[in-house]
PDB file of C-alpha atoms in Angstrom:
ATOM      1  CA  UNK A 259     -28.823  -8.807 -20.869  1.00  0.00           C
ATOM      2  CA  UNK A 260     -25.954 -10.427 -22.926  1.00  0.00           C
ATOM      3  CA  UNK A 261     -22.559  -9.288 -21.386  1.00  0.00           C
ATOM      4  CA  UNK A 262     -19.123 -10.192 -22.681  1.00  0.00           C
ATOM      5  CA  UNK A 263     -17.895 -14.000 -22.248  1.00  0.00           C
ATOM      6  CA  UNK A 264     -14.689 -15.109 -21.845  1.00  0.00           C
ATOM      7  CA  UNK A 265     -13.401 -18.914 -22.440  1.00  0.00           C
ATOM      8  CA  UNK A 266     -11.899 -20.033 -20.627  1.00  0.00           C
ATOM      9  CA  UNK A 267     -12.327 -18.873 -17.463  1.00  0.00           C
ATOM     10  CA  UNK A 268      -9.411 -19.872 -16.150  1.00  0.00           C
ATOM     11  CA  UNK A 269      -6.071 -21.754 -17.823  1.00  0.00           C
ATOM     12  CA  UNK A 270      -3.033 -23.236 -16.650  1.00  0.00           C
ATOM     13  CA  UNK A 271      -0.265 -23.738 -18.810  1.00  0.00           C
ATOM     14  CA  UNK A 272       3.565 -24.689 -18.498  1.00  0.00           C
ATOM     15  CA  UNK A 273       6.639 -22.606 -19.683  1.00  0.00           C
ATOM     16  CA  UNK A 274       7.181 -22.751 -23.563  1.00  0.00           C
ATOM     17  CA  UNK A 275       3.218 -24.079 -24.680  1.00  0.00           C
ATOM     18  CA  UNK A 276       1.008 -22.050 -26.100  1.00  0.00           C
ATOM     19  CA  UNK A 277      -2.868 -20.967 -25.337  1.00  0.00           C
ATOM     20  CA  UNK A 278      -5.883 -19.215 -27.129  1.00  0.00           C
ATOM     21  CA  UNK A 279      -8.500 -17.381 -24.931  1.00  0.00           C
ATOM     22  CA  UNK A 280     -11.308 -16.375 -26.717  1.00  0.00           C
ATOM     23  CA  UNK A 281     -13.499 -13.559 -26.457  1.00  0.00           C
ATOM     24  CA  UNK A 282     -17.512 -13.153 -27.284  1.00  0.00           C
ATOM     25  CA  UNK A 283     -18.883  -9.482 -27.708  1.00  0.00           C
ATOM     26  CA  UNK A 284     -21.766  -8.379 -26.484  1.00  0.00           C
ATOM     27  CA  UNK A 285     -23.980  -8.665 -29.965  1.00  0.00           C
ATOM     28  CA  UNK A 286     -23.629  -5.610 -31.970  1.00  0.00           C
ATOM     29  CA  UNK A 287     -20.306  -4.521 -30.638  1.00  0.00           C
ATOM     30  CA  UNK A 288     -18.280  -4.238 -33.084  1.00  0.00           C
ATOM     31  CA  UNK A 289     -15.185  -3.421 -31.401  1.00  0.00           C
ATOM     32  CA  UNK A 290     -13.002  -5.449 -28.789  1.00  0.00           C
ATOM     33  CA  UNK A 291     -10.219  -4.690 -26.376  1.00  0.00           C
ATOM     34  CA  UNK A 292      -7.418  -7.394 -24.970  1.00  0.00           C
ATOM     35  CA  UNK A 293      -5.878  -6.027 -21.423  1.00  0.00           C
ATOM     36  CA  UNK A 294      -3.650  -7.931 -19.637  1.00  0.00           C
ATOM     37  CA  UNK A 295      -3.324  -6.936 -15.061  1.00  0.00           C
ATOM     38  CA  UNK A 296      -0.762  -8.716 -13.493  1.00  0.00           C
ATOM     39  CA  UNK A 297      -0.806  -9.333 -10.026  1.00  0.00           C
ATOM     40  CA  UNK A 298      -1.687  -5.876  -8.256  1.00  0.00           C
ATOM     41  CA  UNK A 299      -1.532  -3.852 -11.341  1.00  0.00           C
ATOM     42  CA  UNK A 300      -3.818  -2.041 -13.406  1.00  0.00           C
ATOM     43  CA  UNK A 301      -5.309  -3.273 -16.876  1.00  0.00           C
ATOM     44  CA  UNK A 302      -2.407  -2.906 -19.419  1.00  0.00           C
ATOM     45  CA  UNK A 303      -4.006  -2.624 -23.341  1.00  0.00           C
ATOM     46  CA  UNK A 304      -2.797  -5.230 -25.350  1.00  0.00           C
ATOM     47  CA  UNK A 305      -4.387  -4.635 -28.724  1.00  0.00           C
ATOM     48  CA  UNK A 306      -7.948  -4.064 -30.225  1.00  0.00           C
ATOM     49  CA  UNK A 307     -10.085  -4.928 -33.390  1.00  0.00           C
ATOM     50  CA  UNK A 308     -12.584  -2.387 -35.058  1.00  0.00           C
ATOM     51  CA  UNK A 309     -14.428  -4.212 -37.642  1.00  0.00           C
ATOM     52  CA  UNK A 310     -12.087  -7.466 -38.107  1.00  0.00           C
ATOM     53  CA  UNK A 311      -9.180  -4.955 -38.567  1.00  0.00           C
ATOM     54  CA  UNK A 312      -6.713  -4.066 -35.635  1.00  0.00           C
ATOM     55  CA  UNK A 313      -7.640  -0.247 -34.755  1.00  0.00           C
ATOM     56  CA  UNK A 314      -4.956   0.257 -32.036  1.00  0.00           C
ATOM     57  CA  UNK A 315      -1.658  -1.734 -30.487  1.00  0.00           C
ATOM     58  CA  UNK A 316      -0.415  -1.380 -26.926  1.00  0.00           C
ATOM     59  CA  UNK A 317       2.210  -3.077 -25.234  1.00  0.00           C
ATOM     60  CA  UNK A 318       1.450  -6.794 -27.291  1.00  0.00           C
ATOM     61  CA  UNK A 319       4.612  -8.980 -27.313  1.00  0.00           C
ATOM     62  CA  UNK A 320       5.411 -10.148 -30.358  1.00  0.00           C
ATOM     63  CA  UNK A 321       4.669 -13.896 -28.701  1.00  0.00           C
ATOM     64  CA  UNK A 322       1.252 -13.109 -28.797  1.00  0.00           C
ATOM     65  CA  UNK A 323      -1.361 -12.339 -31.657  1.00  0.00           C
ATOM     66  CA  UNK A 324      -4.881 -11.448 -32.126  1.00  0.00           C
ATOM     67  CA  UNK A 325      -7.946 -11.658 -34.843  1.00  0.00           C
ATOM     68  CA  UNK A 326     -11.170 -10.709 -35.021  1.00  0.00           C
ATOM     69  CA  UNK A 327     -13.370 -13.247 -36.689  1.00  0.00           C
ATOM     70  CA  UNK A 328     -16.712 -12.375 -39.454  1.00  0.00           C
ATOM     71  CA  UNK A 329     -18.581 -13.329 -35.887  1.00  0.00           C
ATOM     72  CA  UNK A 330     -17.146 -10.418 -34.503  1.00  0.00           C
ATOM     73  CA  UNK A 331     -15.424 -12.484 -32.073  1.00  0.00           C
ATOM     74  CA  UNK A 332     -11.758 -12.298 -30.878  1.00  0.00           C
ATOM     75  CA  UNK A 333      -9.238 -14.750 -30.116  1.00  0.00           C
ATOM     76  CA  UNK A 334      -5.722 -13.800 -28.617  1.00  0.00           C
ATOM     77  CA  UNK A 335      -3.130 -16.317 -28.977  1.00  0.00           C
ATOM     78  CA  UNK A 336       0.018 -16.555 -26.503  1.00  0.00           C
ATOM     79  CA  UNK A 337       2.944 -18.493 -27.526  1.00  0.00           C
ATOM     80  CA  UNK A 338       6.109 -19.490 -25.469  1.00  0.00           C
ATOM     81  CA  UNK A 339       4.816 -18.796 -22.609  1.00  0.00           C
ATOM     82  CA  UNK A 340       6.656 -17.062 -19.706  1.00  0.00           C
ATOM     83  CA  UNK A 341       6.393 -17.101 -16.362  1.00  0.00           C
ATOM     84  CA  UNK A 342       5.719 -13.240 -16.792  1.00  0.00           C
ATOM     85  CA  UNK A 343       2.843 -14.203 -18.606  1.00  0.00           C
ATOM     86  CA  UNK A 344       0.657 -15.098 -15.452  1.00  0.00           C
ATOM     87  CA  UNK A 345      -2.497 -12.579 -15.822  1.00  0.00           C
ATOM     88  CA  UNK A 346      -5.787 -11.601 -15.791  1.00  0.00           C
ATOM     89  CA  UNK A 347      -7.072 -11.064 -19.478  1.00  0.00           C
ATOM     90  CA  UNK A 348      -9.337  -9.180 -20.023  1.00  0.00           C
ATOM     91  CA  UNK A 349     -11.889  -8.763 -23.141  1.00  0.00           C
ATOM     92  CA  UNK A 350     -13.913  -5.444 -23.305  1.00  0.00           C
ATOM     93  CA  UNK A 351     -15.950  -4.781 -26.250  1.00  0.00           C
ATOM     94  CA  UNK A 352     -17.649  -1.763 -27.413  1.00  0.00           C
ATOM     95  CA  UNK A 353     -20.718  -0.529 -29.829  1.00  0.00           C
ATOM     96  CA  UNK A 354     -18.664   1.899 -31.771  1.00  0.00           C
ATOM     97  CA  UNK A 355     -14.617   2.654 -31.755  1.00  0.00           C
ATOM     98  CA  UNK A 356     -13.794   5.484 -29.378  1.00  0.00           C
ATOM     99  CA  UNK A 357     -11.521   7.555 -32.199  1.00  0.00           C
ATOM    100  CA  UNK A 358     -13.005  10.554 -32.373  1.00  0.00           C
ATOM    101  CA  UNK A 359     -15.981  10.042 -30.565  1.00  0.00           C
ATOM    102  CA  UNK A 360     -17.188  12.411 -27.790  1.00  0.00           C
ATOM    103  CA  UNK A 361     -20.074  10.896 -26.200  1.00  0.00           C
ATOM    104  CA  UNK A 362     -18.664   7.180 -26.221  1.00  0.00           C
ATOM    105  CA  UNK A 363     -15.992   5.548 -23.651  1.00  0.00           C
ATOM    106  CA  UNK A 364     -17.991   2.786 -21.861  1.00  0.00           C
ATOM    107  CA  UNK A 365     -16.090  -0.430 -22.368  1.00  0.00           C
ATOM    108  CA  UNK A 366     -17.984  -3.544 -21.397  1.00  0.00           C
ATOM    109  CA  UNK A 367     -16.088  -5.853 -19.718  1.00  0.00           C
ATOM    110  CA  UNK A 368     -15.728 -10.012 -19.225  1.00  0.00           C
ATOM    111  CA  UNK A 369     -14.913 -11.780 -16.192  1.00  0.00           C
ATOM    112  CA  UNK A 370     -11.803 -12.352 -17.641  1.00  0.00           C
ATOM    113  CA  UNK A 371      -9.248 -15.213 -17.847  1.00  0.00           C
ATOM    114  CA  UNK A 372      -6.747 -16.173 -15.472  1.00  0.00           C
ATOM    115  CA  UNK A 373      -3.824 -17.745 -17.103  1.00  0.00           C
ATOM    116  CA  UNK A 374      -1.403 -19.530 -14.817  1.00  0.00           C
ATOM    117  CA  UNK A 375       2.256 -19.928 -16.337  1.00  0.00           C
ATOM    118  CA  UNK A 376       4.044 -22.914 -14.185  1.00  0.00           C
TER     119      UNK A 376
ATOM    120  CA  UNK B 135       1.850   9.682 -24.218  1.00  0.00           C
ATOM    121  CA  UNK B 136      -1.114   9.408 -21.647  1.00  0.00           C
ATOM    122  CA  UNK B 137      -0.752   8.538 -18.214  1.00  0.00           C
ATOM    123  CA  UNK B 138      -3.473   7.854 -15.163  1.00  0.00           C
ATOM    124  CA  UNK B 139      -2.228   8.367 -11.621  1.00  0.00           C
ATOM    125  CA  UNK B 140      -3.983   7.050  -8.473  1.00  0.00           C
ATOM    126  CA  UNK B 141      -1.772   7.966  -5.440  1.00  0.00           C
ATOM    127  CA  UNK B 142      -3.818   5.787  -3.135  1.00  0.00           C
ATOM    128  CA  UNK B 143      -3.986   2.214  -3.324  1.00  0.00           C
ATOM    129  CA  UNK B 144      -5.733   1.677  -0.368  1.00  0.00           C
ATOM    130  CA  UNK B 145      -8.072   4.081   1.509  1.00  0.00           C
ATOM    131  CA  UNK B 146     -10.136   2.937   4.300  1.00  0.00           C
ATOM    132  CA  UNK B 147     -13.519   5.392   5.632  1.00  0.00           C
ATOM    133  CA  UNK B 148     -16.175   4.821   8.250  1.00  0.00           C
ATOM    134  CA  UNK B 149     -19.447   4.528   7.222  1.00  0.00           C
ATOM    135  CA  UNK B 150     -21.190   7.673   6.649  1.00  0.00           C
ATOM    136  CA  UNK B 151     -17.729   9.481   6.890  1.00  0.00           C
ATOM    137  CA  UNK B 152     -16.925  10.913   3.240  1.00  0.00           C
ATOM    138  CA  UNK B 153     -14.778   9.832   0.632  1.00  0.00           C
ATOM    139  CA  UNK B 154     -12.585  11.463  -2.064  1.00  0.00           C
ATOM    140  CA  UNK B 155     -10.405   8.883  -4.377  1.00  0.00           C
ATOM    141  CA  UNK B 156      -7.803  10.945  -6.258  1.00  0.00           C
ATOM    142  CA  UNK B 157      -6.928  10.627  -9.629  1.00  0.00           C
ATOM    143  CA  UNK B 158      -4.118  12.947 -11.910  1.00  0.00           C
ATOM    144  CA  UNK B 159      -4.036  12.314 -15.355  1.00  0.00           C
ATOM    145  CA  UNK B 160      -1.189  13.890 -18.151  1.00  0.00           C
ATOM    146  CA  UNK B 161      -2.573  14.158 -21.901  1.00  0.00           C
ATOM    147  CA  UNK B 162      -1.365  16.807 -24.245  1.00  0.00           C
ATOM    148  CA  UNK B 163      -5.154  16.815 -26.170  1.00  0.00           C
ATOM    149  CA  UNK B 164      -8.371  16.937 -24.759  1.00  0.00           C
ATOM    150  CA  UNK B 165      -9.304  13.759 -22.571  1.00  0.00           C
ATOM    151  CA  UNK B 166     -12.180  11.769 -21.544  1.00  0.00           C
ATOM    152  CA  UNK B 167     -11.890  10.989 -17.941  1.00  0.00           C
ATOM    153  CA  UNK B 168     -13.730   7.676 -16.639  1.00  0.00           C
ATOM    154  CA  UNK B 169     -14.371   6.176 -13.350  1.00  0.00           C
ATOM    155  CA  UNK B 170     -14.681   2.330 -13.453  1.00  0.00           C
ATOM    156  CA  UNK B 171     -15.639   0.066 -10.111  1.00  0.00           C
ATOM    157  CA  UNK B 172     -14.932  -3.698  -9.760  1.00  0.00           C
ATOM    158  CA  UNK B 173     -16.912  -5.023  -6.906  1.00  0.00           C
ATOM    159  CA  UNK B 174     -15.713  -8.141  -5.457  1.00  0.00           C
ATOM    160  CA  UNK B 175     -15.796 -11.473  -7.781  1.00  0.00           C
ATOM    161  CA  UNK B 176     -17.686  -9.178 -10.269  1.00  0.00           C
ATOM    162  CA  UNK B 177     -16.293  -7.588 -13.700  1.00  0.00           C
ATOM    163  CA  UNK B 178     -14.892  -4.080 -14.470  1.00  0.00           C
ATOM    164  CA  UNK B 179     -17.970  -1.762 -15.347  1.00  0.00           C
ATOM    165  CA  UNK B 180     -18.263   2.120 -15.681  1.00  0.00           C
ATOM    166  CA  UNK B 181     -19.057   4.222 -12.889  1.00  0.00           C
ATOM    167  CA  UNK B 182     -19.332   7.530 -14.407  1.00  0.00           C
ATOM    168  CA  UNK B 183     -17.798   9.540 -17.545  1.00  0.00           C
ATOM    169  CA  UNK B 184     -16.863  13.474 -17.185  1.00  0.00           C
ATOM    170  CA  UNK B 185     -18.447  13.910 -20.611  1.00  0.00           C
ATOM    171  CA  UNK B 186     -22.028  13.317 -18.528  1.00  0.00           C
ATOM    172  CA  UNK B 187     -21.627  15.241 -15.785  1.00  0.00           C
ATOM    173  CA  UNK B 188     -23.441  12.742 -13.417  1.00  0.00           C
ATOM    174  CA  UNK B 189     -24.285  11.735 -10.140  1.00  0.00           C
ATOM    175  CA  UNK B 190     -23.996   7.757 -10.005  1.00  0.00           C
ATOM    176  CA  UNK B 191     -24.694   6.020  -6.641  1.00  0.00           C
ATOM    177  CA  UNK B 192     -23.731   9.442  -5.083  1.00  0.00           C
ATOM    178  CA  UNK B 193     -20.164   9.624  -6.391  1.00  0.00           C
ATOM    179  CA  UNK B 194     -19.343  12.804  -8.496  1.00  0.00           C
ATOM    180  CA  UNK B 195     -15.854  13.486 -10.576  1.00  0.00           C
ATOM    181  CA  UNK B 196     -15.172  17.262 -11.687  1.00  0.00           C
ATOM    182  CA  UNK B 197     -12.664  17.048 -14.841  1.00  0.00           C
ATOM    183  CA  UNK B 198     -10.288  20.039 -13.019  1.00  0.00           C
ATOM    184  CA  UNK B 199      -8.003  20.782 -16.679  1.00  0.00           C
ATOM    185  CA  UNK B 200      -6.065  22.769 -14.850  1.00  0.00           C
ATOM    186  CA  UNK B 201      -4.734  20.408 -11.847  1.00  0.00           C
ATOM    187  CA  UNK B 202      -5.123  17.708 -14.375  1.00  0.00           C
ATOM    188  CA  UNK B 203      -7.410  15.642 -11.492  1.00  0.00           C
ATOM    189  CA  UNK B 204     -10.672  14.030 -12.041  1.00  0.00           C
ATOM    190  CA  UNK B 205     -11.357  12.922  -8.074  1.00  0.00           C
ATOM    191  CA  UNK B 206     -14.181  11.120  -7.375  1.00  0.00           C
ATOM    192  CA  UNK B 207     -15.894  11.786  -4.272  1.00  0.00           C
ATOM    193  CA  UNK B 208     -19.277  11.013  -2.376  1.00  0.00           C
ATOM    194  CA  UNK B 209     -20.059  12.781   0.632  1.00  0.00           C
ATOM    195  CA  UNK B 210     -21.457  10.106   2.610  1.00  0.00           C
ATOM    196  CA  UNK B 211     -19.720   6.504   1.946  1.00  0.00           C
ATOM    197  CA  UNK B 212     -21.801   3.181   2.545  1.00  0.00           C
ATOM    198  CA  UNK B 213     -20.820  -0.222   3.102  1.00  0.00           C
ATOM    199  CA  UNK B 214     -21.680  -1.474  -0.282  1.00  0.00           C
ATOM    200  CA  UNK B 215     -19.345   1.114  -1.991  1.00  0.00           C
ATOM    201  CA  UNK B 216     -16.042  -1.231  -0.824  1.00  0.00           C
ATOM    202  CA  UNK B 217     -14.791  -2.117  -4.377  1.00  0.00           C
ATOM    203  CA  UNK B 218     -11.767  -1.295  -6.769  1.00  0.00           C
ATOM    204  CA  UNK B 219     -11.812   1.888  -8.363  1.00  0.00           C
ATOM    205  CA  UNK B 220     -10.223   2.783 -11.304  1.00  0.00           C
ATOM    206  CA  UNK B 221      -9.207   6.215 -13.149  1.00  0.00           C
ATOM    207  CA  UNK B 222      -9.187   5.927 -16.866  1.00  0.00           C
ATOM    208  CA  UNK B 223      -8.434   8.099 -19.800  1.00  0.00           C
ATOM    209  CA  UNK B 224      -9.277   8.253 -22.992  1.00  0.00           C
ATOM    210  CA  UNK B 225      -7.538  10.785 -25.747  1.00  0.00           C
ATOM    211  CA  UNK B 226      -9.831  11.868 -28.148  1.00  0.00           C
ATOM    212  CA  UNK B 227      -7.039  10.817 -31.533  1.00  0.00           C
ATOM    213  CA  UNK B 228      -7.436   7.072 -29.964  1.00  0.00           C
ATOM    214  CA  UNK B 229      -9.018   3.742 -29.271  1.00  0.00           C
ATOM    215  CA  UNK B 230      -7.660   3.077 -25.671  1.00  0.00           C
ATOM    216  CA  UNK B 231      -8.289   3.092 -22.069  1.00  0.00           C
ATOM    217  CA  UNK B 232      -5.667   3.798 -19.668  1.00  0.00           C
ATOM    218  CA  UNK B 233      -6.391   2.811 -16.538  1.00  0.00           C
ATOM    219  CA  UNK B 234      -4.964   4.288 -13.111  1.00  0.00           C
ATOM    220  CA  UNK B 235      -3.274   1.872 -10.531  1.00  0.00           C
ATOM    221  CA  UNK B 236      -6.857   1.831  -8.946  1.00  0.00           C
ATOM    222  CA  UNK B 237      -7.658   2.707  -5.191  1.00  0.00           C
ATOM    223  CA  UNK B 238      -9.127  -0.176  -2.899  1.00  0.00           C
ATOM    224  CA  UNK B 239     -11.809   1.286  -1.200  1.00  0.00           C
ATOM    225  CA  UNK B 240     -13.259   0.232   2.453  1.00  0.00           C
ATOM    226  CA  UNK B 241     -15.813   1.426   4.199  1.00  0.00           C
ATOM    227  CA  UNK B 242     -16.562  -0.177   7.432  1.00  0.00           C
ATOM    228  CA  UNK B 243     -19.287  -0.169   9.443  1.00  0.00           C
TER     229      UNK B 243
END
């Protein structure tokens, strides 16, 4: 079966650029999560799309930004990089928005990206 | 605010012996409690969900409102059950996972 895919896989960049990672849904998700785990931390929520609208914001540094395209897929764009900025990202997506939903909750997850700040 | 506590970041069993990963959680609503495993050089996928009340791969997790806890625990671990395992909440007014610190399990032969 389709799962998520993440480009690219993994990204080196130096201080001050810029870089995209891109995210592909699994088909008929219409919703899609950006974490960010640093180095022996847990996944930290970055931001999410419901729709090609943003449905939630978590700790997203005004550096980076985020859209959902018609093809239901998400980019996340980082700019002026930081040395802080060295991650996993991660793209989850989802058949139906968790707000207010009882029976819902499984996120689908990529292999994520590995961004490498020098 | 919600918040997902694993005290253990590593926990190492024998094979056979069993195996309880803690995990506290602090939400003022009503959450949904997850368990999520990421075996090695694969991606983060659900284990099990409180909501289902299910025995996957032998694990169990009781949603215990009123220690706030949602341990997982199997009562005989097996080799292949080494992977990361993560606590995560959901609140029921939004969109988000929040993940624990995660617990490295072991089990050695």
């Amino acid at each position: 079966a389709a799962g998520v895919i993440q480009s690219p896989r993994h990204l080196i960049k130096e201080k001050r650029e810029t870089a995209t990672l891109k995210c592909y849904p699994i088909p008929r998700h219409d919703t899609v999560y950006w974490y960010q785990q640093g180095p022996g931390q847990d996944p930290q929520f970055l931001i999410s799309f419901y729709e090609k609208m943003q449905s939630d914001k978590g700790s997203i540094p005004d550096r980076f930004s985020a859209q959902q395209f018609s093809d239901y897929h998400s980019e996340l764009n980082m700019s002026s990089l930081e040395l802080g900025d060295s991650a996993l990202y991660f793209c989850a997506s989802s058949p139906f928005p968790l707000i207010g939903r009882s029976n819902t909750g499984e996120l689908f997850f990529g292999e994520g990206s590995r961004l490498t700040v020098l | 605010a919600q918040r997902v506590t694993q005290p253990e970041k590593l926990l190492s069993v024998f094979k056979g012996a069993p195996v309880e990963l803690k995990c506290n959680y602090s939400y003022s609503g009503s959450p949904e409690l997850f368990w999520y495993v990421q075996y090695s050089r694969q991606r983060l996928q659900l284990l099990l969900r409180h909501i289902s009340r299910e025995s996957i791969k032998g694990f169990t997790a009781d949603l215990n409102k009123g220690e706030t806890s949602f341990h997982l625990k199997k009562p005989f671990a097996q080799e292949e059950d080494s992977a990361m395992y993560y606590c995560a909440l959901s609140g029921t007014s939004g969109s988000r996972l929040t993940f624990g610190e995660g617990t490295q399990l072991t089990v050695n032969p």
